XYZ file of N, CA and C in Angstrom:
177
model
N -169.504 -154.313 17.763
C -170.205 -155.602 17.827
C -171.066 -155.752 16.678
N -171.332 -156.797 16.181
C -172.118 -156.987 15.015
C -173.594 -157.239 15.473
N -174.514 -157.323 14.605
C -175.824 -157.483 14.777
C -176.247 -158.819 15.510
N -175.557 -159.884 15.140
C -175.873 -161.193 15.732
C -175.396 -161.280 17.131
N -174.258 -160.683 17.438
C -173.772 -160.644 18.817
C -174.722 -159.914 19.748
N -175.201 -158.758 19.341
C -176.185 -158.026 20.042
C -177.416 -158.771 20.349
N -177.989 -159.384 19.290
C -179.122 -160.289 19.435
C -178.932 -161.330 20.346
N -177.838 -162.028 20.339
C -177.589 -163.190 21.142
C -177.371 -162.697 22.611
N -176.968 -161.568 22.795
C -176.963 -161.071 24.249
C -178.197 -160.754 24.682
N -179.085 -160.165 23.930
C -180.402 -159.950 24.286
C -181.175 -161.235 24.612
N -181.139 -162.150 23.765
C -181.753 -163.486 23.954
C -181.239 -164.149 25.213
N -179.941 -164.035 25.550
C -179.471 -164.729 26.798
C -180.039 -163.948 27.995
N -180.275 -162.743 28.036
C -180.947 -162.046 29.130
C -182.332 -162.415 29.244
N -183.077 -162.773 28.197
C -184.419 -163.184 28.201
C -184.493 -164.677 28.776
N -183.481 -165.450 28.323
C -183.492 -166.886 28.826
C -183.191 -166.944 30.320
N -182.231 -166.255 30.784
C -182.043 -166.005 32.198
C -183.113 -165.499 32.990
N -183.901 -164.664 32.349
C -185.057 -164.110 33.220
C -186.133 -165.298 33.406
N -186.353 -165.955 32.215
C -187.182 -167.144 32.206
C -186.788 -168.148 33.102
N -185.615 -168.562 33.225
C -185.118 -169.469 34.058
C -185.298 -169.034 35.521
N -185.082 -167.861 35.889
C -185.324 -167.333 37.252
C -186.774 -167.425 37.655
N -187.629 -167.016 36.707
C -189.021 -167.085 36.894
C -189.538 -168.568 37.244
N -189.037 -169.391 36.441
C -189.307 -170.936 36.589
C -188.900 -171.394 38.004
N -187.601 -170.909 38.462
C -187.041 -171.263 39.750
C -188.002 -170.737 40.860
N -188.572 -169.394 40.669
C -189.403 -168.887 41.708
C -190.727 -169.684 41.751
N -191.175 -170.085 40.633
C -192.473 -170.766 40.516
C -192.292 -172.251 41.239
N -191.180 -172.884 40.927
C -190.904 -174.152 41.608
C -190.897 -173.960 43.301
N -190.315 -172.892 43.573
C -190.236 -172.764 45.099
C -191.623 -172.344 45.639
N -192.316 -171.726 44.929
C -193.799 -171.371 45.441
C -194.466 -172.715 45.350
N -194.427 -173.422 44.350
C -195.111 -174.797 44.187
C -194.749 -175.682 45.428
N -193.565 -175.747 45.871
C -193.053 -176.505 46.898
C -193.708 -176.033 48.243
N -193.809 -174.712 48.388
C -194.443 -174.248 49.583
C -195.911 -174.504 49.634
N -196.532 -174.404 48.480
C -197.992 -174.555 48.379
C -198.307 -176.103 48.642
N -197.412 -176.931 48.175
C -197.531 -178.449 48.526
C -197.459 -178.764 49.857
N -196.938 -177.945 50.810
C -196.969 -178.203 52.222
C -198.221 -177.741 52.955
N -198.998 -176.974 52.291
C -200.335 -176.652 52.873
C -201.294 -177.656 52.673
N -202.351 -177.617 53.668
C -203.476 -178.576 53.505
C -204.218 -178.334 52.208
N -204.722 -179.328 51.513
C -205.308 -179.099 50.142
C -206.543 -178.307 50.332
N -207.399 -178.371 51.448
C -208.580 -177.812 51.640
C -208.371 -176.343 51.718
N -207.332 -175.756 52.181
C -207.011 -174.253 52.323
C -206.867 -173.834 50.744
N -205.983 -174.613 49.944
C -205.667 -173.953 48.623
C -206.929 -174.111 47.792
N -207.856 -174.908 47.929
C -209.001 -175.069 47.033
C -209.920 -173.830 47.346
N -209.894 -173.390 48.662
C -210.809 -172.286 48.988
C -210.154 -170.935 48.412
N -208.892 -170.912 48.284
C -208.201 -169.587 47.929
C -207.889 -169.661 46.356
N -207.531 -170.668 45.700
C -206.972 -170.640 44.508
C -208.107 -170.853 43.448
N -208.007 -170.236 42.218
C -208.928 -170.544 41.223
C -208.482 -171.912 40.489
N -209.357 -172.323 39.594
C -209.076 -173.506 38.731
C -207.729 -173.237 37.917
N -207.553 -172.113 37.335
C -206.358 -171.669 36.501
C -205.078 -171.979 37.451
N -205.113 -171.393 38.616
C -203.937 -171.614 39.431
C -203.709 -173.056 39.858
N -204.699 -173.740 40.211
C -204.670 -175.136 40.490
C -204.036 -175.954 39.301
N -204.501 -175.576 38.161
C -203.907 -176.338 36.903
C -202.339 -176.007 36.843
N -201.954 -174.742 37.018
C -200.672 -174.410 36.928
C -199.875 -175.304 37.977
N -200.316 -175.281 39.230
C -199.655 -176.028 40.125
C -199.463 -177.451 39.961
N -200.483 -178.079 39.233
C -200.414 -179.351 38.777
C -199.311 -179.729 37.940
N -198.857 -178.704 37.168
C -197.821 -178.918 36.218
C -196.528 -179.180 36.990
N -196.467 -178.509 38.176
C -195.232 -178.708 39.030
C -195.355 -179.735 40.096
N -196.440 -180.549 40.030
C -196.385 -181.782 40.830
C -197.327 -181.503 42.151
N -197.923 -180.390 42.168
C -198.815 -180.068 43.333
C -200.205 -180.556 43.009
N -200.688 -181.751 43.669
C -201.998 -182.216 43.601
C -202.820 -181.843 44.651
N -204.111 -181.492 44.396
C -205.043 -181.238 45.442
C -206.188 -182.181 45.427
């Protein structure tokens, strides 16, 4: 295999890992969205609340 093919395969693995992580984050955001907002504000920091807001979870 040449250098470009090896690099493309490595990059594909990285992309698939990123997509898997994003799918996991969406599942977590959906679960958090079902909880009462008062509970989340007590437990999560502002950084986490900002991340959840990216996925549509508003508190």
